[in-house]
CSV table of C-alpha atoms in Angstrom, one decimal:
chain,number,residue,atom,x,y,z
A,364,MET,CA,2.2,8.9,9.4
A,365,SER,CA,1.0,5.6,10.9
A,366,PHE,CA,-2.8,5.2,10.9
A,367,HIS,CA,-2.4,1.5,11.4
A,368,GLN,CA,-1.5,-1.0,14.1
A,369,CYS,CA,2.0,-2.4,14.5
A,370,GLY,CA,1.9,-6.2,15.2
A,371,GLY,CA,0.9,-9.4,13.6
A,372,ASN,CA,2.8,-8.9,10.3
A,373,VAL,CA,6.2,-10.0,8.9
A,374,GLY,CA,9.0,-8.8,11.2
A,375,ASP,CA,6.8,-7.2,13.8
A,376,THR,CA,8.3,-7.8,17.3
A,377,VAL,CA,6.1,-5.4,19.2
A,378,ASN,CA,2.4,-4.6,19.3
A,379,PHE,CA,0.8,-1.1,19.1
A,380,PRO,CA,-2.9,-1.4,18.4
A,381,LEU,CA,-5.1,1.4,17.1
A,382,PRO,CA,-6.1,3.7,20.0
A,383,ALA,CA,-9.2,2.5,21.9
A,384,TRP,CA,-11.1,5.7,21.3
A,385,CYS,CA,-11.2,5.0,17.6
A,386,LEU,CA,-11.0,1.2,17.5
A,387,GLU,CA,-14.0,0.6,19.7
A,388,LYS,CA,-16.1,3.2,17.9
A,389,ALA,CA,-15.2,1.7,14.5
A,390,LYS,CA,-15.8,-1.9,15.7
A,391,SER,CA,-19.3,-1.1,17.1
A,392,SER,CA,-20.2,0.9,13.9
A,393,GLY,CA,-19.0,-1.8,11.5
A,394,LEU,CA,-16.2,0.3,10.1
A,395,LEU,CA,-13.4,-2.3,10.3
A,396,TYR,CA,-12.6,-4.5,7.3
A,397,LYS,CA,-14.3,-7.9,7.4
A,398,SER,CA,-14.1,-11.1,5.4
A,399,LYS,CA,-17.1,-13.2,4.3
A,400,ASP,CA,-16.7,-15.6,7.2
A,401,GLY,CA,-16.6,-12.8,9.7
A,402,VAL,CA,-12.9,-12.3,10.4
A,403,VAL,CA,-12.5,-8.6,11.4
A,404,ALA,CA,-9.1,-6.9,10.7
A,405,GLU,CA,-8.0,-4.5,13.4
A,406,ASP,CA,-5.0,-3.3,11.4
A,407,CYS,CA,-6.6,0.0,10.4
A,408,LEU,CA,-10.0,1.6,9.9
A,409,SER,CA,-12.0,0.6,6.9
A,410,LEU,CA,-12.0,3.2,4.1
A,411,SER,CA,-15.8,3.3,4.6
A,412,ALA,CA,-15.0,5.3,7.8
A,413,ASP,CA,-13.4,8.1,5.8
A,414,ASN,CA,-16.5,10.3,5.8
A,415,GLU,CA,-18.4,8.9,8.8
A,416,LYS,CA,-18.6,11.5,11.5
A,417,ILE,CA,-18.4,9.2,14.6
A,418,PHE,CA,-15.0,9.8,16.2
A,419,PRO,CA,-14.6,12.0,19.2
A,420,SER,CA,-13.1,15.5,19.0
A,421,LYS,CA,-12.8,18.5,21.3
A,422,SER,CA,-15.8,20.1,19.6
A,423,GLY,CA,-18.0,17.0,19.1
A,424,THR,CA,-17.3,14.3,16.4
A,425,ARG,CA,-15.2,14.0,13.3
A,426,THR,CA,-14.6,11.7,10.4
A,427,ALA,CA,-11.7,9.4,9.9
A,428,LEU,CA,-10.3,11.8,7.3
A,429,GLN,CA,-10.5,14.6,9.8
A,430,CYS,CA,-8.7,12.4,12.4
A,431,TYR,CA,-5.9,11.9,9.9
A,432,GLN,CA,-5.6,15.6,9.0
A,433,ASP,CA,-5.6,16.6,12.7
A,434,TYR,CA,-2.8,14.1,13.4
A,435,MET,CA,-0.7,15.4,10.5
A,436,THR,CA,-1.4,19.0,11.5
A,437,ALA,CA,-0.3,18.4,15.1
A,438,PHE,CA,2.9,16.6,13.9
A,439,LEU,CA,3.9,19.4,11.5
A,440,LYS,CA,3.2,22.1,14.2
A,441,PHE,CA,5.2,20.2,16.8
A,442,MET,CA,8.2,19.6,14.5
A,443,GLY,CA,8.3,23.2,13.4
A,444,SER,CA,11.5,24.2,11.6
A,445,HIS,CA,12.7,20.6,11.3
A,446,VAL,CA,10.1,20.1,8.5
A,447,GLY,CA,11.9,20.8,5.2
A,448,ASN,CA,15.3,20.4,6.8
A,449,THR,CA,15.7,17.3,8.9
A,450,ILE,CA,12.3,16.0,7.8
A,451,CYS,CA,12.2,15.9,4.0
A,452,GLU,CA,9.5,13.4,3.4
A,453,LEU,CA,6.1,12.6,4.9
A,454,GLN,CA,4.9,9.1,4.1
A,455,VAL,CA,1.2,9.2,4.4
A,456,GLY,CA,-0.4,6.1,5.9
A,457,MET,CA,-3.0,4.5,3.7
A,458,GLY,CA,-4.0,1.2,5.2
A,459,PRO,CA,-2.5,-2.0,6.7
A,460,CYS,CA,1.3,-1.7,7.2
A,461,GLY,CA,0.8,1.9,6.0
A,462,GLU,CA,0.1,0.6,2.5
A,463,LEU,CA,-2.6,1.5,0.0
A,464,ARG,CA,-4.3,-1.9,0.0
A,465,TYR,CA,-6.9,-4.0,1.8
A,466,PRO,CA,-5.8,-6.3,4.7
A,467,SER,CA,-6.4,-9.3,2.5
A,468,TYR,CA,-3.7,-11.6,3.9
A,469,MET,CA,-3.5,-11.8,7.7
A,470,MET,CA,-0.6,-13.7,9.3
A,471,SER,CA,-2.3,-13.1,12.7
A,472,ASN,CA,-5.3,-15.1,11.3
A,473,GLY,CA,-3.3,-18.0,9.8
A,474,TRP,CA,-2.3,-16.8,6.4
A,475,ASN,CA,0.7,-18.5,4.8
A,476,TRP,CA,2.5,-17.5,1.7
A,477,PRO,CA,1.7,-17.9,-1.2
A,478,GLY,CA,-2.1,-17.9,-0.4
A,479,VAL,CA,-4.1,-15.5,-2.4
A,480,GLY,CA,-5.8,-13.9,0.6
A,481,LEU,CA,-9.5,-12.8,1.0
A,482,ILE,CA,-11.8,-10.1,-0.2
A,483,MET,CA,-12.3,-7.7,2.7
A,484,ALA,CA,-15.5,-5.9,1.9
A,485,TYR,CA,-18.1,-7.5,4.1
A,486,ASP,CA,-18.2,-5.0,6.9
A,487,SER,CA,-21.4,-2.9,7.1
A,488,GLY,CA,-19.6,0.2,6.0
A,489,MET,CA,-18.2,-1.4,2.8
A,490,LEU,CA,-21.5,-3.1,2.1
A,491,LYS,CA,-23.3,0.2,2.4
A,492,MET,CA,-20.9,1.8,-0.1
A,493,LEU,CA,-21.2,-1.1,-2.5
A,494,LYS,CA,-25.0,-0.9,-2.4
A,495,ALA,CA,-25.0,2.9,-3.0
A,496,ASP,CA,-22.5,2.7,-5.8
A,497,THR,CA,-23.6,-0.4,-7.7
A,498,GLY,CA,-27.0,-1.5,-6.3
A,499,GLU,CA,-25.5,-4.9,-5.2
A,500,ALA,CA,-26.1,-6.1,-1.7
A,501,GLY,CA,-22.7,-7.7,-1.5
A,502,PRO,CA,-19.7,-9.2,-3.4
A,503,PRO,CA,-20.7,-12.0,-5.8
A,504,GLU,CA,-20.2,-15.6,-4.9
A,505,GLY,CA,-17.1,-17.4,-6.0
A,506,PHE,CA,-14.3,-15.4,-4.3
A,507,PRO,CA,-11.8,-17.1,-1.9
A,508,GLU,CA,-13.1,-18.5,1.4
A,509,ASP,CA,-9.7,-19.8,2.3
A,510,GLN,CA,-6.9,-17.2,2.4
A,511,ASN,CA,-4.3,-19.9,1.7
A,512,ALA,CA,-6.0,-21.1,-1.5
A,513,MET,CA,-4.3,-21.0,-4.9
A,514,PRO,CA,-6.0,-19.1,-7.8
A,515,ASP,CA,-7.3,-22.2,-9.6
A,516,ASP,CA,-8.8,-23.4,-6.3
A,517,VAL,CA,-11.1,-20.4,-6.4
A,518,PRO,CA,-14.1,-20.4,-8.8
A,519,MET,CA,-13.9,-16.6,-9.5
A,520,PHE,CA,-10.1,-16.8,-10.3
A,521,ARG,CA,-9.9,-20.0,-12.3
A,522,ALA,CA,-8.3,-19.4,-15.7
A,523,ASN,CA,-9.3,-22.6,-17.6
A,524,ALA,CA,-12.3,-21.2,-19.5
A,525,PRO,CA,-12.2,-21.8,-23.3
A,526,ASP,CA,-12.6,-18.1,-23.9
A,527,PRO,CA,-10.4,-15.9,-21.6
A,528,ALA,CA,-13.0,-13.2,-21.7
A,529,SER,CA,-15.6,-15.5,-20.1
A,530,THR,CA,-13.6,-16.1,-16.8
A,531,GLY,CA,-15.3,-15.0,-13.6
A,532,PHE,CA,-12.9,-12.1,-13.1
A,533,ARG,CA,-13.3,-10.7,-16.6
A,534,SER,CA,-17.1,-10.9,-17.0
A,535,GLY,CA,-20.3,-10.2,-15.2
A,536,LYS,CA,-20.6,-9.4,-11.5
A,537,GLY,CA,-17.1,-10.6,-10.8
A,538,LYS,CA,-15.6,-8.0,-13.1
A,539,ASP,CA,-17.9,-5.3,-11.9
A,540,PHE,CA,-17.1,-5.9,-8.3
A,541,LEU,CA,-13.3,-6.0,-8.7
A,542,GLU,CA,-13.4,-2.8,-10.6
A,543,TRP,CA,-15.4,-1.1,-7.9
A,544,TYR,CA,-13.3,-2.6,-5.1
A,545,SER,CA,-10.1,-1.1,-6.7
A,546,SER,CA,-11.7,2.2,-7.6
A,547,VAL,CA,-12.8,3.0,-4.0
A,548,LEU,CA,-9.4,2.1,-2.7
A,549,ILE,CA,-7.7,4.6,-5.1
A,550,LYS,CA,-10.3,7.2,-4.1
A,551,HIS,CA,-9.4,6.6,-0.5
A,552,GLY,CA,-5.8,7.3,-1.3
A,553,GLN,CA,-6.7,10.5,-3.0
A,554,GLN,CA,-8.8,11.7,-0.1
A,555,VAL,CA,-6.1,10.9,2.5
A,556,LEU,CA,-3.5,12.8,0.4
A,557,ALA,CA,-6.0,15.7,0.2
A,558,ALA,CA,-6.0,15.6,4.1
A,559,ALA,CA,-2.2,15.7,4.1
A,560,THR,CA,-2.2,18.7,1.7
A,561,ALA,CA,-4.7,20.5,3.9
A,562,ALA,CA,-2.5,19.9,7.0
A,563,VAL,CA,0.5,21.3,5.2
A,564,ARG,CA,-1.5,24.4,4.1
A,565,LYS,CA,-2.8,24.9,7.6
A,566,THR,CA,0.7,24.8,9.1
A,567,GLY,CA,3.1,25.8,6.4
A,568,ALA,CA,1.3,28.3,4.1
A,569,ALA,CA,3.5,31.1,3.0
A,570,GLY,CA,2.7,34.3,4.9
A,571,ALA,CA,0.6,32.6,7.6
A,572,PRO,CA,1.6,34.1,11.0
A,573,GLY,CA,3.9,31.8,13.0
A,574,CYS,CA,3.9,29.1,10.3
A,575,GLN,CA,6.8,27.4,8.6
A,576,VAL,CA,7.1,27.4,4.8
A,577,TYR,CA,7.7,24.0,3.3
A,578,PRO,CA,9.4,24.4,-0.1
A,579,PRO,CA,8.3,21.5,-2.4
A,580,GLU,CA,12.0,20.8,-3.3
A,581,LYS,CA,12.7,20.2,0.4
A,582,PHE,CA,9.6,18.5,1.6
A,583,CYS,CA,7.5,15.8,-0.3
A,584,PHE,CA,4.8,13.3,0.3
A,585,SER,CA,5.1,9.5,-0.4
A,586,VAL,CA,2.6,6.7,-0.6
A,587,LYS,CA,3.6,3.1,0.0
A,588,VAL,CA,2.2,0.4,-2.4
A,589,SER,CA,2.7,-3.2,-1.6
A,590,GLY,CA,4.8,-5.5,-4.0
A,591,LEU,CA,2.4,-8.4,-4.1
A,592,HIS,CA,4.6,-10.5,-6.4
A,593,TRP,CA,3.0,-13.9,-6.0
A,594,HIS,CA,0.5,-15.1,-8.7
A,595,VAL,CA,1.6,-12.2,-10.9
A,596,THR,CA,2.0,-14.7,-13.7
A,597,HIS,CA,-1.5,-16.1,-13.3
A,598,PRO,CA,-4.1,-14.5,-15.5
A,599,SER,CA,-6.3,-13.6,-12.5
A,600,ARG,CA,-3.5,-11.8,-10.6
A,601,ALA,CA,-5.6,-13.1,-7.7
A,602,THR,CA,-3.4,-11.9,-4.8
A,603,GLU,CA,-3.3,-8.4,-6.1
A,604,ALA,CA,-7.1,-8.5,-6.9
A,605,CYS,CA,-7.9,-9.4,-3.3
A,606,ALA,CA,-5.7,-6.6,-2.0
A,607,GLY,CA,-7.5,-4.1,-4.3
A,608,TYR,CA,-5.1,-3.9,-7.2
A,609,ASN,CA,-7.1,-4.7,-10.3
A,610,CYS,CA,-4.8,-6.0,-13.1
A,611,CYS,CA,-7.2,-8.7,-14.4
A,612,THR,CA,-10.6,-7.5,-15.5
A,613,SER,CA,-9.5,-6.6,-19.0
A,614,GLU,CA,-6.4,-6.6,-21.1
A,615,THR,CA,-5.9,-2.9,-20.2
A,616,ALA,CA,-6.6,-3.2,-16.4
A,617,ASP,CA,-3.5,-1.8,-14.6
A,618,ALA,CA,-3.9,-0.8,-11.0
A,619,TYR,CA,-0.4,0.7,-10.9
A,620,MET,CA,-1.2,3.0,-13.8
A,621,GLU,CA,-4.3,4.1,-12.0
A,622,ILE,CA,-2.4,4.7,-8.7
A,623,ALA,CA,0.3,6.7,-10.5
A,624,LYS,CA,-2.4,8.7,-12.3
A,625,MET,CA,-3.9,9.6,-8.9
A,626,LEU,CA,-0.6,10.5,-7.4
A,627,GLY,CA,0.3,12.7,-10.3
A,628,ALA,CA,-3.1,14.5,-10.0
A,629,GLU,CA,-2.7,15.0,-6.3
A,630,SER,CA,0.9,16.2,-6.7
A,631,LYS,CA,-0.4,19.0,-8.9
A,632,THR,CA,-3.0,19.9,-6.2
A,633,ALA,CA,-0.5,19.7,-3.4
A,634,GLN,CA,2.1,21.6,-5.5
A,635,ARG,CA,4.8,19.2,-4.2
A,636,PRO,CA,6.2,15.8,-5.3
A,637,ILE,CA,4.4,12.6,-4.2
A,638,LEU,CA,6.7,9.5,-4.3
A,639,PHE,CA,5.3,6.2,-5.5
A,640,ASN,CA,7.0,4.0,-2.9
A,641,PHE,CA,7.1,0.3,-4.0
A,642,THR,CA,8.5,-2.8,-2.3
A,643,CYS,CA,10.4,-6.0,-3.1
A,644,MET,CA,13.4,-4.2,-4.5
A,645,GLU,CA,15.8,-6.9,-3.5
A,646,MET,CA,13.9,-9.8,-5.1
A,647,THR,CA,14.5,-11.4,-8.5
A,648,ASN,CA,12.2,-13.5,-10.6
A,649,ASP,CA,14.3,-16.5,-9.5
A,650,SER,CA,13.9,-15.7,-5.8
A,651,ASN,CA,11.0,-18.0,-5.3
A,652,SER,CA,11.7,-20.6,-8.0
A,653,GLY,CA,11.8,-23.3,-5.4
A,654,VAL,CA,8.0,-22.7,-4.9
A,655,PRO,CA,6.7,-22.9,-8.5
A,656,LYS,CA,3.1,-22.7,-7.4
A,657,ALA,CA,3.8,-19.2,-6.2
A,658,LEU,CA,3.9,-17.9,-9.8
A,659,SER,CA,6.1,-15.1,-8.5
A,660,ALA,CA,7.6,-12.4,-10.7
A,661,PRO,CA,8.8,-9.4,-8.7
A,662,GLU,CA,11.1,-8.0,-11.3
A,663,ASP,CA,8.2,-8.0,-13.9
A,664,LEU,CA,6.0,-6.3,-11.3
A,665,ILE,CA,8.6,-3.6,-10.6
A,666,ALA,CA,8.9,-3.0,-14.4
A,667,GLN,CA,5.1,-2.5,-14.6
A,668,VAL,CA,5.3,0.0,-11.8
A,669,ARG,CA,8.2,1.8,-13.4
A,670,LYS,CA,6.3,2.1,-16.6
A,671,ALA,CA,3.4,3.6,-14.8
A,672,ALA,CA,5.6,6.1,-13.0
A,673,ILE,CA,7.3,7.2,-16.2
A,674,PHE,CA,3.9,7.6,-18.0
A,675,HIS,CA,2.5,9.8,-15.3
A,676,GLN,CA,5.8,11.5,-14.4
A,677,VAL,CA,5.6,10.4,-10.8
A,678,PRO,CA,8.9,10.0,-8.9
A,679,LEU,CA,9.7,6.5,-7.6
A,680,ALA,CA,11.0,5.3,-4.3
A,681,GLY,CA,11.6,1.7,-3.1
A,682,GLU,CA,12.3,-0.6,-0.2
A,683,ASN,CA,13.1,-4.3,0.4
A,684,ALA,CA,10.3,-6.7,1.0
A,685,LEU,CA,12.0,-8.8,3.7
A,686,GLU,CA,14.8,-8.1,6.2
A,687,PHE,CA,18.2,-9.4,5.2
A,688,ASP,CA,21.6,-9.5,6.9
A,689,LEU,CA,23.5,-6.4,5.6
A,690,ALA,CA,26.9,-7.9,6.4
A,691,THR,CA,26.4,-11.1,4.3
A,692,SER,CA,23.8,-10.3,1.7
A,693,GLN,CA,25.8,-8.8,-1.3
A,694,TRP,CA,23.2,-10.4,-3.6
A,695,ALA,CA,20.5,-8.1,-2.1
A,696,PHE,CA,22.6,-5.0,-2.5
A,697,THR,CA,23.4,-6.0,-6.1
A,698,GLN,CA,19.8,-6.4,-7.0
A,699,ILE,CA,18.7,-3.2,-5.2
A,700,GLY,CA,21.5,-1.3,-7.0
A,701,LYS,CA,20.1,-2.6,-10.3
A,702,GLN,CA,16.6,-1.4,-9.5
A,703,ILE,CA,17.4,2.1,-8.2
A,704,ARG,CA,19.1,3.2,-11.3
A,705,SER,CA,17.2,4.8,-14.2
A,706,PHE,CA,16.2,2.7,-17.1
A,707,SER,CA,14.8,5.8,-19.0
A,708,PRO,CA,16.4,9.2,-19.3
A,709,GLY,CA,16.2,9.9,-15.6
A,710,ALA,CA,12.4,9.8,-15.3
A,711,ASP,CA,12.3,6.6,-13.3
A,712,MET,CA,15.4,7.0,-11.1
A,713,MET,CA,14.7,6.0,-7.4
A,714,HIS,CA,14.4,9.1,-5.3
A,715,GLY,CA,14.7,7.2,-2.0
A,716,LEU,CA,15.4,3.8,-0.5
A,717,THR,CA,14.2,2.3,2.7
A,718,LEU,CA,16.0,-0.7,4.2
A,719,LEU,CA,14.1,-2.9,6.5
A,720,ARG,CA,14.7,-2.9,9.4
A,721,LEU,CA,16.6,-1.1,12.1
A,722,SER,CA,17.8,-3.5,14.7
A,723,ASP,CA,20.9,-4.4,16.7
A,724,ASN,CA,22.2,-6.4,13.8
A,725,PHE,CA,21.7,-3.5,11.4
A,726,VAL,CA,24.2,-1.3,13.3
A,727,LYS,CA,26.9,-3.9,13.8
A,728,PRO,CA,30.3,-2.7,12.3
A,729,ALA,CA,30.2,-5.3,9.6
A,730,SER,CA,26.7,-4.3,8.5
A,731,LEU,CA,27.5,-0.6,8.5
A,732,GLN,CA,30.6,-1.3,6.5
A,733,GLN,CA,28.7,-3.0,3.7
A,734,LEU,CA,25.9,-0.3,3.8
A,735,ALA,CA,28.6,2.4,3.4
A,736,LEU,CA,30.1,0.5,0.5
A,737,PHE,CA,26.6,0.3,-1.2
A,738,VAL,CA,26.0,4.0,-0.7
A,739,THR,CA,29.3,5.1,-2.1
A,740,GLN,CA,28.8,2.9,-5.2
A,741,ASN,CA,25.2,4.1,-5.9
């Protein structure tokens, strides 16, 4: 379910913006994510719009969460008996590129890998939430002002303090802000999943006249979480922190554990599986060794996610981070094959795999031959 624009990101060859009826209303109401220097992201609505009743409906106005629920309800009704048969998974859009994160790195605004990105909490909606929750008027000083900066270029993310506990991201207002920034993102994910559950119950409740029944073993939800593998080996985990994944404010901070916990709880409420869908399945820790300043460790990151999924008994799914040529990229298939198998007694086996992306090259005979070989071997 795409509640975000298509265009301006890696691999996008078309442009589908948010519909004008919601984009213009969100823009005029300050409910689009904004950076400190005023860059507004039009990828998706700010999570601060979730409970703001400003969007038009047939009967008046509705919140962003109600818009998401209405969209999913309409889709399920239209697809009818295909749900639970042809359609076995509903990936619920959570933010930019459909992912549960902030639009902290924006190619359309000049971002280049491996920049850490920006904090996107300066729109009036996020500032209002921050004030209500913490009493602070805005994020503290010291966060990135250049999305292409490296962690040690950024006062808040520097890791050269004599006492690791005294760094900006592990103490004072920096720590408090990053923990808030991550917590409201996870709450947003929970609320959007609740909207998906409500849509299913509205259209697929057993015994409801004219409704389909969606057995949980035949129809699940999934949530996509971005594999932000660069600067994973820096103490600040700065790229992840800017995107809303807090793995830095204490020795126990683990955004993926918190996300898995939320998915597990919502799965019980929804009474159906919710897949933790993670990216960068084709990458190794050596993939970016030619760029040592990237401090990249995708395999370590996947292992962290795998541990969280096992702990909270949440099923895993995966996809590749970047498009590759199926016909000539045996290295990618080999690495993906390694990652989709279970490393524990079945608890972390991948339940699904998405390959980016469908194109003319994808369906060439040589490509399909290699894909068929991979499927038969795995």
